[in-house]
Amino acid sequence: MLPIAKALKPKALLLGVVAGVAVAGVALQGLSPEWRMVDPPLHSAVESLGGLSAMAMAMVLLARRRIAARSPSYLVLALGFLGMGMVEVFHAMAPPGHLFVWFRVLASLVGGLGFALVWWPDRWRLAIGEKPLLLLSAAGIVVLGIGSWILPQQVPVLVEDGAFTPLAFAFKNLACALFGLGAARLFWNYARTREPEDYLFGFLALLFAIAESVFNSSSLWDRHWWFWHFLRLMAYAGVLAHVGRSYLCMVSDLGVSLAETRVAETALRLSESQLRQSLDERERLARDLHDSIIQSIYAIGLRLSECRRLAVKDAEQAVRQLGVAINEVNSVIREVRLYISGIEVEVMDGKALEAGMAALIHTLDGGQALRFYLQMDSAAAERLTPFQATHLLFIAKESMSNSLRHSQARNGGISLKLAEGVVRMIIEDDGVGFDTNTASPDRHGLKNIRTRAERLGAGCELLSAPGTGTRITIDIPFDAAHAAA
């Protein structure tokens, strides 16, 4: 469709119209001066086609003006097309006689006025809005047309004894002048802006002006009558071709725009998804590093501090603690390498979880005053998936590290058991506690604990108050959905 639409350039289109007019003119002028063709149905078809074409052109102009922010001159031109088209439909329906000629003359005057008003300066704003003006114009034409039909005696006499009256010629000459004024302005606009539509409408106005001038040498149904009708028909053919071209180009442009929009939306969704994945991965990595490696390094620091204290009192014990610290450093190095490789450490089963908890207590002990106990129910551990067990191990490590740093406790513990349809893990200490309504000593760590509990679909309860110690309870329902790691 698009190549056809682009092939219908205004200048090429108008050359075709000129060629058609020339051929028709030569053919009609070769007929006898007394030749007549009384064919009201053909005439009605021609006028109906012209009227519908003019109204279609008005709608296209109004739509294009809104999209491309055209000047007010395009609005009055659209109103001229609309009024001329509506009156021509009345003309097509009228039987030959006074109404027949009156509607024809009125259509010419309305159309000529619309073209002449393209001289309206752009800086002069219209007194009313576009929509009210459009409705008023259409309503005025309907009232005038129906009124003329109801009161035909009030219509000016424009034909007598099959010949046009001087008033009819005066009206037609006025219409010719109005179309000529419009053509001059549109050609002038084209010389300044090189807008193809100005050139097209200027040529159409010129064709309409020529048709009106031919009226002076015609009478009803003679060769000149049909020639100026043919001129108008060719002008409307240009209008139809332009409407078709505009429609095809608009459809093509909208299709391209829609395709580009869909591609952009797809790319945006992909970018958003990638960004979300990157942020989620960054948050997960930060959480895992905080809950695992950082806590392990902190425990190693505690053990080394204990070694420094023992170096004076018990060198042999200090050496043993240093050996443990070296093993823990190597373990941290292995964990770091796994993170760099993108491999996550995952607890495989309940027995591995129990062993991991015991190793965690051994690592965090480090000769400190705080001692942890471990109570593991094997049945509870066996109900856990590897994903759940891994997160529970991280939660335990974070909670125990917080106790070592802040609680000043002497005893702490971890328990895992079955309780009321859940697997319950409790981490507690008998330390100084804190006010849960104020900023926590380690807000990031507590946030990570809650985040991991949410991923498990588990409940998370934090109980603490100054002087009463701290207890964290994690309840994993038996039927909890296991989120992907």
Coordinates of C-alpha atoms in Angstrom, one line a residue:
M1 CA 0.0 0.0 0.0
L2 CA 2.7 2.5 0.9
P3 CA 4.5 2.5 -2.5
I4 CA 1.2 3.3 -4.2
A5 CA 0.5 6.1 -1.8
K6 CA 3.9 7.6 -2.2
A7 CA 3.6 7.4 -6.0
L8 CA 0.6 9.7 -5.9
K9 CA 2.6 12.9 -5.7
P10 CA 0.6 16.1 -6.0
K11 CA 2.3 17.3 -9.2
A12 CA 2.0 14.0 -10.9
L13 CA -1.6 13.7 -9.8
L14 CA -2.4 17.2 -11.2
L15 CA -0.7 16.4 -14.5
G16 CA -3.1 13.5 -14.9
V17 CA -6.1 15.7 -14.1
V18 CA -4.9 18.3 -16.7
A19 CA -4.6 15.5 -19.3
G20 CA -8.1 14.2 -18.5
V21 CA -9.6 17.7 -18.8
A22 CA -7.8 18.3 -22.1
V23 CA -9.1 15.1 -23.6
A24 CA -12.6 15.7 -22.3
G25 CA -12.6 19.3 -23.6
V26 CA -11.5 18.3 -27.0
A27 CA -14.1 15.6 -27.2
L28 CA -17.0 17.8 -26.0
Q29 CA -16.1 20.8 -28.1
G30 CA -16.2 18.5 -31.2
L31 CA -20.0 18.0 -30.6
S32 CA -22.7 20.0 -32.3
P33 CA -23.7 23.3 -30.5
E34 CA -27.3 21.9 -30.5
W35 CA -26.2 18.7 -28.7
R36 CA -28.1 18.0 -25.4
M37 CA -27.9 15.1 -23.0
V38 CA -30.7 15.2 -20.4
D39 CA -29.6 12.6 -17.9
P40 CA -30.6 13.5 -14.3
P41 CA -29.5 10.1 -12.8
L42 CA -26.0 10.5 -14.2
H43 CA -25.9 14.1 -13.1
S44 CA -27.1 13.1 -9.6
A45 CA -24.4 10.4 -9.4
V46 CA -21.7 12.9 -10.4
E47 CA -22.9 15.5 -7.9
S48 CA -23.3 12.9 -5.1
L49 CA -19.8 11.7 -5.7
G50 CA -18.5 15.2 -5.6
G51 CA -20.3 16.1 -2.4
L52 CA -19.1 13.0 -0.6
S53 CA -15.6 13.6 -1.8
A54 CA -15.7 17.2 -0.5
M55 CA -17.0 16.1 2.9
A56 CA -14.3 13.4 3.1
M57 CA -11.7 16.0 2.3
A58 CA -13.0 18.2 5.1
M59 CA -12.6 15.4 7.6
V60 CA -9.1 14.7 6.4
L61 CA -8.1 18.3 6.7
L62 CA -9.5 18.6 10.2
A63 CA -7.7 15.5 11.3
R64 CA -4.4 16.6 9.7
R65 CA -4.7 20.0 11.2
R66 CA -5.0 18.5 14.7
I67 CA -2.0 16.2 14.2
A68 CA 0.2 18.6 12.4
A69 CA -1.0 21.9 14.1
R70 CA -1.9 23.5 10.8
S71 CA -2.8 27.2 10.6
P72 CA -6.4 28.6 10.9
S73 CA -6.5 28.8 7.1
Y74 CA -6.8 25.0 6.9
L75 CA -9.8 25.2 9.2
V76 CA -11.7 27.6 7.0
L77 CA -10.7 25.5 4.0
A78 CA -12.1 22.4 5.6
L79 CA -15.3 24.2 6.5
G80 CA -15.6 25.3 2.8
F81 CA -15.2 21.7 1.6
L82 CA -17.8 20.5 4.2
G83 CA -20.4 23.2 3.3
M84 CA -19.9 22.7 -0.4
G85 CA -20.2 18.9 -0.1
M86 CA -23.4 19.1 2.0
V87 CA -25.1 21.5 -0.4
E88 CA -24.1 19.4 -3.4
V89 CA -25.8 16.4 -1.8
F90 CA -29.0 18.6 -1.6
H91 CA -28.4 19.6 -5.3
A92 CA -28.1 15.9 -6.3
M93 CA -31.4 15.1 -4.7
A94 CA -33.3 18.1 -6.2
P95 CA -35.3 17.6 -9.5
P96 CA -34.4 20.0 -12.4
G97 CA -35.8 23.4 -11.8
H98 CA -35.2 26.4 -9.5
L99 CA -34.1 24.4 -6.5
F100 CA -31.8 22.4 -8.7
V101 CA -29.9 25.5 -9.9
W102 CA -30.1 27.3 -6.5
F103 CA -28.4 24.4 -4.7
R104 CA -25.7 24.3 -7.5
V105 CA -25.1 28.1 -7.2
L106 CA -25.1 27.9 -3.4
A107 CA -22.6 25.1 -3.3
S108 CA -20.3 27.1 -5.5
L109 CA -20.6 30.2 -3.3
V110 CA -20.0 28.2 0.0
G111 CA -17.0 26.4 -1.5
G112 CA -15.6 29.6 -3.0
L113 CA -15.9 31.4 0.4
G114 CA -14.0 28.6 2.1
F115 CA -11.2 28.9 -0.4
A116 CA -11.2 32.7 -0.3
L117 CA -10.9 32.7 3.5
V118 CA -7.4 31.1 3.3
W119 CA -6.4 34.7 3.3
W120 CA -7.3 34.8 7.0
P121 CA -4.2 35.9 8.8
D122 CA -2.7 33.3 11.1
R123 CA -2.3 35.8 13.9
W124 CA -6.1 36.5 14.0
R125 CA -7.6 33.9 16.3
L126 CA -11.1 32.6 15.6
A127 CA -13.8 33.9 17.9
I128 CA -15.0 30.4 18.8
G129 CA -13.4 27.0 19.0
E130 CA -13.0 24.5 16.1
K131 CA -15.7 22.1 17.3
P132 CA -18.4 24.7 17.9
L133 CA -17.6 26.4 14.6
L134 CA -17.8 23.0 12.8
L135 CA -21.2 22.2 14.4
L136 CA -22.6 25.7 13.7
S137 CA -21.5 25.6 10.0
A138 CA -23.0 22.1 9.5
A139 CA -26.2 23.1 11.3
G140 CA -26.5 26.3 9.2
I141 CA -26.1 24.4 5.9
V142 CA -28.8 21.8 7.0
V143 CA -31.2 24.6 8.0
L144 CA -30.6 26.5 4.8
G145 CA -31.1 23.3 2.7
I146 CA -34.2 22.2 4.4
G147 CA -35.6 25.7 4.5
S148 CA -35.1 26.0 0.7
W149 CA -36.8 22.7 0.2
I150 CA -39.8 23.7 2.4
L151 CA -40.1 27.2 1.0
P152 CA -39.1 27.0 -2.7
Q153 CA -41.0 30.2 -3.4
Q154 CA -38.4 32.1 -1.4
V155 CA -35.5 30.8 -3.5
P156 CA -34.1 33.3 -6.0
V157 CA -35.1 32.8 -9.7
L158 CA -32.0 31.5 -11.4
V159 CA -33.4 29.8 -14.5
E160 CA -36.1 30.9 -16.9
D161 CA -37.2 29.0 -20.1
G162 CA -34.2 26.7 -19.8
A163 CA -31.7 29.5 -19.6
F164 CA -29.8 31.0 -16.7
T165 CA -30.9 34.4 -15.4
P166 CA -28.4 37.3 -14.9
L167 CA -28.6 36.7 -11.1
A168 CA -27.3 33.1 -11.7
F169 CA -24.4 34.4 -13.8
A170 CA -23.7 37.0 -11.1
F171 CA -23.5 34.4 -8.4
K172 CA -21.4 32.1 -10.6
N173 CA -19.0 35.0 -11.4
L174 CA -18.7 35.8 -7.7
A175 CA -17.9 32.1 -6.9
C176 CA -15.3 32.2 -9.7
A177 CA -13.7 35.2 -8.2
L178 CA -13.7 33.6 -4.7
F179 CA -12.1 30.4 -6.0
G180 CA -9.5 32.5 -7.9
L181 CA -8.6 34.4 -4.7
G182 CA -8.2 31.2 -2.9
A183 CA -6.0 29.8 -5.7
A184 CA -3.8 32.9 -5.6
R185 CA -3.2 32.6 -1.9
L186 CA -2.5 28.9 -1.9
F187 CA 0.0 29.2 -4.8
W188 CA 1.6 32.1 -2.9
N189 CA 1.8 29.9 0.2
Y190 CA 3.4 27.2 -1.8
A191 CA 6.0 29.6 -3.2
R192 CA 7.0 30.4 0.4
T193 CA 6.7 27.0 2.2
R194 CA 6.9 24.4 -0.6
E195 CA 4.1 22.5 1.1
P196 CA 2.7 20.0 -1.5
E197 CA -0.8 20.4 -0.1
D198 CA -0.8 24.1 -0.8
Y199 CA 0.1 23.4 -4.4
L200 CA -2.6 20.7 -4.7
F201 CA -5.4 22.8 -3.2
G202 CA -4.3 25.8 -5.2
F203 CA -4.7 23.8 -8.4
L204 CA -8.1 22.5 -7.2
A205 CA -9.3 26.0 -6.6
L206 CA -8.1 27.0 -10.1
L207 CA -10.1 24.1 -11.6
F208 CA -13.2 25.1 -9.7
A209 CA -12.7 28.8 -10.9
I210 CA -12.4 27.6 -14.5
A211 CA -15.6 25.5 -14.1
E212 CA -17.5 28.5 -12.7
S213 CA -16.3 30.7 -15.6
V214 CA -17.5 28.1 -18.2
F215 CA -20.9 28.3 -16.6
N216 CA -21.3 31.7 -18.4
S217 CA -21.3 30.1 -21.8
S218 CA -23.5 27.1 -20.9
S219 CA -27.2 26.3 -20.7
L220 CA -28.9 23.3 -19.1
W221 CA -27.7 19.9 -20.4
D222 CA -25.6 21.3 -23.3
R223 CA -21.9 20.4 -24.0
H224 CA -20.6 23.4 -21.9
W225 CA -22.9 22.3 -19.0
W226 CA -21.4 18.9 -19.1
F227 CA -17.9 20.2 -19.6
W228 CA -17.9 22.3 -16.4
H229 CA -19.4 19.4 -14.6
F230 CA -16.6 17.3 -15.9
L231 CA -14.1 19.9 -14.7
R232 CA -15.5 19.7 -11.2
L233 CA -15.5 15.9 -11.4
M234 CA -11.8 15.9 -12.3
A235 CA -11.2 18.3 -9.4
Y236 CA -13.0 15.9 -7.1
A237 CA -11.1 13.0 -8.6
G238 CA -7.9 14.9 -7.4
V239 CA -9.5 15.3 -4.0
L240 CA -10.4 11.6 -3.8
A241 CA -6.9 10.6 -4.9
H242 CA -5.4 12.9 -2.3
V243 CA -7.7 11.6 0.4
G244 CA -6.7 8.0 -0.6
R245 CA -3.0 9.0 -0.5
S246 CA -3.4 10.7 2.8
Y247 CA -5.2 7.7 4.3
L248 CA -2.7 5.2 3.0
C249 CA 0.2 7.2 4.2
M250 CA -1.4 7.7 7.6
V251 CA -2.1 4.0 7.9
S252 CA 1.4 3.2 6.9
D253 CA 2.9 5.8 9.3
L254 CA 0.7 4.5 12.1
G255 CA 1.8 1.0 11.3
V256 CA 5.4 1.9 11.4
S257 CA 4.9 4.0 14.6
L258 CA 3.0 1.1 16.2
A259 CA 5.8 -1.4 15.3
E260 CA 8.5 1.0 16.6
T261 CA 6.5 1.5 19.8
R262 CA 6.1 -2.3 20.3
V263 CA 9.9 -2.7 19.7
A264 CA 10.6 0.1 22.2
E265 CA 8.2 -1.4 24.7
T266 CA 9.8 -4.8 24.3
A267 CA 13.3 -3.4 24.7
L268 CA 12.1 -1.4 27.7
R269 CA 10.6 -4.4 29.4
L270 CA 13.7 -6.4 28.7
S271 CA 15.9 -3.6 30.1
E272 CA 13.6 -3.3 33.1
S273 CA 13.7 -7.1 33.7
Q274 CA 17.5 -7.1 33.4
L275 CA 17.8 -4.2 35.7
R276 CA 15.5 -5.8 38.3
Q277 CA 17.5 -9.0 38.0
S278 CA 20.7 -7.1 38.5
L279 CA 19.4 -5.3 41.5
D280 CA 18.0 -8.5 43.0
E281 CA 21.3 -10.3 42.5
R282 CA 23.2 -7.4 44.0
E283 CA 20.9 -7.3 47.0
R284 CA 21.2 -11.1 47.4
L285 CA 25.0 -11.0 47.1
A286 CA 25.2 -8.2 49.7
R287 CA 22.9 -10.2 52.0
D288 CA 24.8 -13.4 51.6
L289 CA 28.2 -11.7 52.1
H290 CA 26.9 -9.9 55.2
D291 CA 25.4 -13.0 56.7
S292 CA 28.1 -15.5 55.8
I293 CA 31.6 -14.2 55.0
I294 CA 31.5 -11.0 57.1
Q295 CA 30.2 -12.9 60.1
S296 CA 32.9 -15.5 59.7
I297 CA 35.6 -12.8 59.5
Y298 CA 34.2 -11.2 62.6
A299 CA 34.4 -14.6 64.4
I300 CA 38.0 -15.0 63.2
G301 CA 38.8 -11.6 64.7
L302 CA 37.3 -12.7 68.0
R303 CA 39.4 -15.8 68.0
L304 CA 42.6 -13.9 67.2
S305 CA 41.9 -11.4 70.0
E306 CA 41.6 -14.4 72.3
C307 CA 45.0 -15.7 70.9
R308 CA 46.6 -12.4 71.8
R309 CA 45.3 -12.7 75.4
L310 CA 46.4 -16.4 75.7
A311 CA 49.9 -15.7 74.2
V312 CA 51.0 -14.4 77.7
K313 CA 49.1 -16.9 79.9
D314 CA 48.8 -20.1 77.9
A315 CA 51.0 -20.2 74.8
E316 CA 50.0 -23.8 74.0
Q317 CA 46.3 -22.9 73.9
A318 CA 47.1 -19.8 71.9
V319 CA 48.8 -21.9 69.3
R320 CA 45.8 -24.2 69.1
Q321 CA 43.5 -21.2 68.7
L322 CA 45.7 -19.9 65.9
G323 CA 45.5 -23.2 64.1
V324 CA 41.7 -23.0 64.3
A325 CA 41.8 -19.4 63.1
I326 CA 43.9 -20.4 60.1
N327 CA 41.5 -23.2 59.2
E328 CA 38.6 -20.7 59.4
V329 CA 40.5 -18.2 57.2
N330 CA 41.0 -20.9 54.6
S331 CA 37.2 -21.7 54.8
V332 CA 36.4 -18.1 54.2
I333 CA 38.7 -18.0 51.2
R334 CA 36.9 -21.0 49.8
E335 CA 33.6 -19.3 50.3
V336 CA 34.8 -16.1 48.5
R337 CA 36.0 -18.2 45.6
L338 CA 32.6 -19.8 45.3
Y339 CA 30.9 -16.4 45.3
I340 CA 33.3 -15.2 42.6
S341 CA 32.5 -18.3 40.5
G342 CA 28.7 -17.7 41.0
I343 CA 28.3 -21.0 43.0
E344 CA 26.2 -20.8 46.1
V345 CA 26.9 -23.1 49.1
E346 CA 23.7 -25.1 49.8
V347 CA 22.9 -27.4 52.7
M348 CA 21.9 -30.7 51.3
D349 CA 19.8 -32.4 54.0
G350 CA 18.9 -32.4 57.7
K351 CA 22.1 -34.1 58.9
A352 CA 24.2 -31.5 56.9
L353 CA 22.2 -28.8 58.6
E354 CA 22.9 -30.2 62.1
A355 CA 26.6 -30.5 61.2
G356 CA 26.6 -26.9 59.8
M357 CA 25.0 -25.6 63.0
A358 CA 27.6 -27.4 65.2
A359 CA 30.4 -26.0 63.1
L360 CA 28.9 -22.6 63.3
I361 CA 28.8 -22.8 67.1
H362 CA 32.4 -24.0 67.1
T363 CA 33.5 -21.1 64.9
L364 CA 31.7 -18.4 66.8
D365 CA 32.7 -19.8 70.2
G366 CA 36.4 -18.7 70.0
G367 CA 37.0 -18.9 73.7
Q368 CA 34.4 -16.1 74.4
A369 CA 32.4 -15.8 77.6
L370 CA 29.2 -16.5 75.6
R371 CA 28.5 -20.2 75.2
F372 CA 25.9 -21.5 72.7
Y373 CA 23.9 -24.7 73.1
L374 CA 22.4 -26.7 70.1
Q375 CA 19.1 -28.7 70.2
M376 CA 18.2 -30.3 66.9
D377 CA 15.2 -32.5 66.3
S378 CA 16.1 -34.8 63.5
A379 CA 12.5 -35.2 62.3
A380 CA 12.2 -31.4 62.0
A381 CA 15.5 -31.2 60.1
E382 CA 14.4 -33.9 57.7
R383 CA 11.3 -31.9 56.7
L384 CA 13.4 -29.0 55.4
T385 CA 14.4 -28.7 51.7
P386 CA 18.0 -27.7 50.9
F387 CA 16.8 -24.2 50.1
Q388 CA 15.1 -23.8 53.5
A389 CA 18.0 -25.3 55.4
T390 CA 20.5 -23.0 53.8
H391 CA 18.5 -19.9 54.7
L392 CA 18.0 -21.1 58.3
L393 CA 21.8 -21.6 58.6
F394 CA 22.4 -18.0 57.4
I395 CA 19.7 -16.7 59.8
A396 CA 21.4 -18.6 62.7
K397 CA 24.8 -17.2 61.8
E398 CA 23.5 -13.6 61.7
S399 CA 21.6 -13.9 64.9
M400 CA 24.5 -15.5 66.8
S401 CA 26.9 -12.9 65.5
N402 CA 24.6 -10.2 66.8
S403 CA 24.6 -11.8 70.2
L404 CA 28.4 -11.9 70.3
R405 CA 28.7 -8.3 69.3
H406 CA 26.0 -6.6 71.2
S407 CA 24.2 -8.7 73.8
Q408 CA 26.9 -9.1 76.6
A409 CA 25.2 -12.4 77.2
R410 CA 26.8 -15.4 78.9
N411 CA 24.5 -18.1 77.4
G412 CA 22.8 -18.5 74.0
G413 CA 21.2 -21.3 72.1
I414 CA 19.7 -22.6 68.9
S415 CA 16.8 -25.1 68.8
L416 CA 15.0 -26.7 65.9
K417 CA 11.8 -28.7 66.5
L418 CA 8.3 -29.5 65.2
A419 CA 5.5 -27.4 66.6
E420 CA 1.9 -27.0 65.6
G421 CA 2.3 -27.7 61.8
V422 CA 5.5 -25.8 61.5
V423 CA 9.2 -26.3 61.7
R424 CA 10.3 -23.8 64.4
M425 CA 13.8 -22.5 64.9
I426 CA 14.6 -20.4 67.9
I427 CA 17.8 -18.4 68.5
E428 CA 18.0 -16.7 71.9
D429 CA 20.5 -15.3 74.4
D430 CA 20.3 -13.9 78.0
G431 CA 22.0 -10.6 77.2
V432 CA 21.1 -7.0 77.8
G433 CA 18.4 -6.9 75.0
F434 CA 17.3 -3.7 73.3
D435 CA 14.2 -1.7 72.5
T436 CA 12.7 -3.1 69.3
N437 CA 10.7 0.2 68.7
T438 CA 14.0 2.2 68.3
A439 CA 16.8 1.7 65.9
S440 CA 18.3 -1.7 66.3
P441 CA 22.0 -2.2 67.0
D442 CA 22.3 -3.9 63.6
R443 CA 19.5 -2.8 61.4
H444 CA 21.0 -4.4 58.2
G445 CA 21.3 -7.8 59.8
L446 CA 17.7 -7.8 61.2
K447 CA 16.5 -6.7 57.7
N448 CA 18.3 -9.7 56.2
I449 CA 16.8 -12.1 58.7
R450 CA 13.2 -10.8 57.8
T451 CA 14.0 -10.9 54.1
R452 CA 15.2 -14.5 54.3
A453 CA 12.1 -15.5 56.3
E454 CA 9.8 -13.9 53.7
R455 CA 11.5 -15.9 50.9
L456 CA 10.8 -19.1 52.9
G457 CA 7.2 -18.1 53.4
A458 CA 7.9 -18.3 57.1
G459 CA 6.8 -16.2 60.1
C460 CA 9.5 -14.2 61.9
E461 CA 9.0 -12.9 65.5
L462 CA 11.6 -10.8 67.3
L463 CA 11.2 -10.5 71.1
S464 CA 13.5 -8.3 73.1
A465 CA 13.5 -5.5 75.7
P466 CA 16.2 -3.9 77.7
G467 CA 17.5 -6.3 80.4
T468 CA 15.5 -9.3 79.2
G469 CA 17.7 -10.8 76.4
T470 CA 16.6 -11.5 72.8
R471 CA 14.7 -14.3 71.1
I472 CA 14.1 -14.7 67.3
T473 CA 11.6 -17.3 66.3
I474 CA 11.3 -18.6 62.7
D475 CA 8.2 -20.7 61.8
I476 CA 8.2 -22.5 58.5
P477 CA 4.8 -24.1 57.7
F478 CA 4.8 -27.6 56.4
D479 CA 3.1 -26.6 53.2
A480 CA 5.1 -23.4 52.6
A481 CA 5.9 -22.7 48.9
H482 CA 9.6 -23.1 48.4
A483 CA 10.9 -20.1 46.5
A484 CA 13.6 -20.6 43.9
A485 CA 17.1 -19.9 45.1

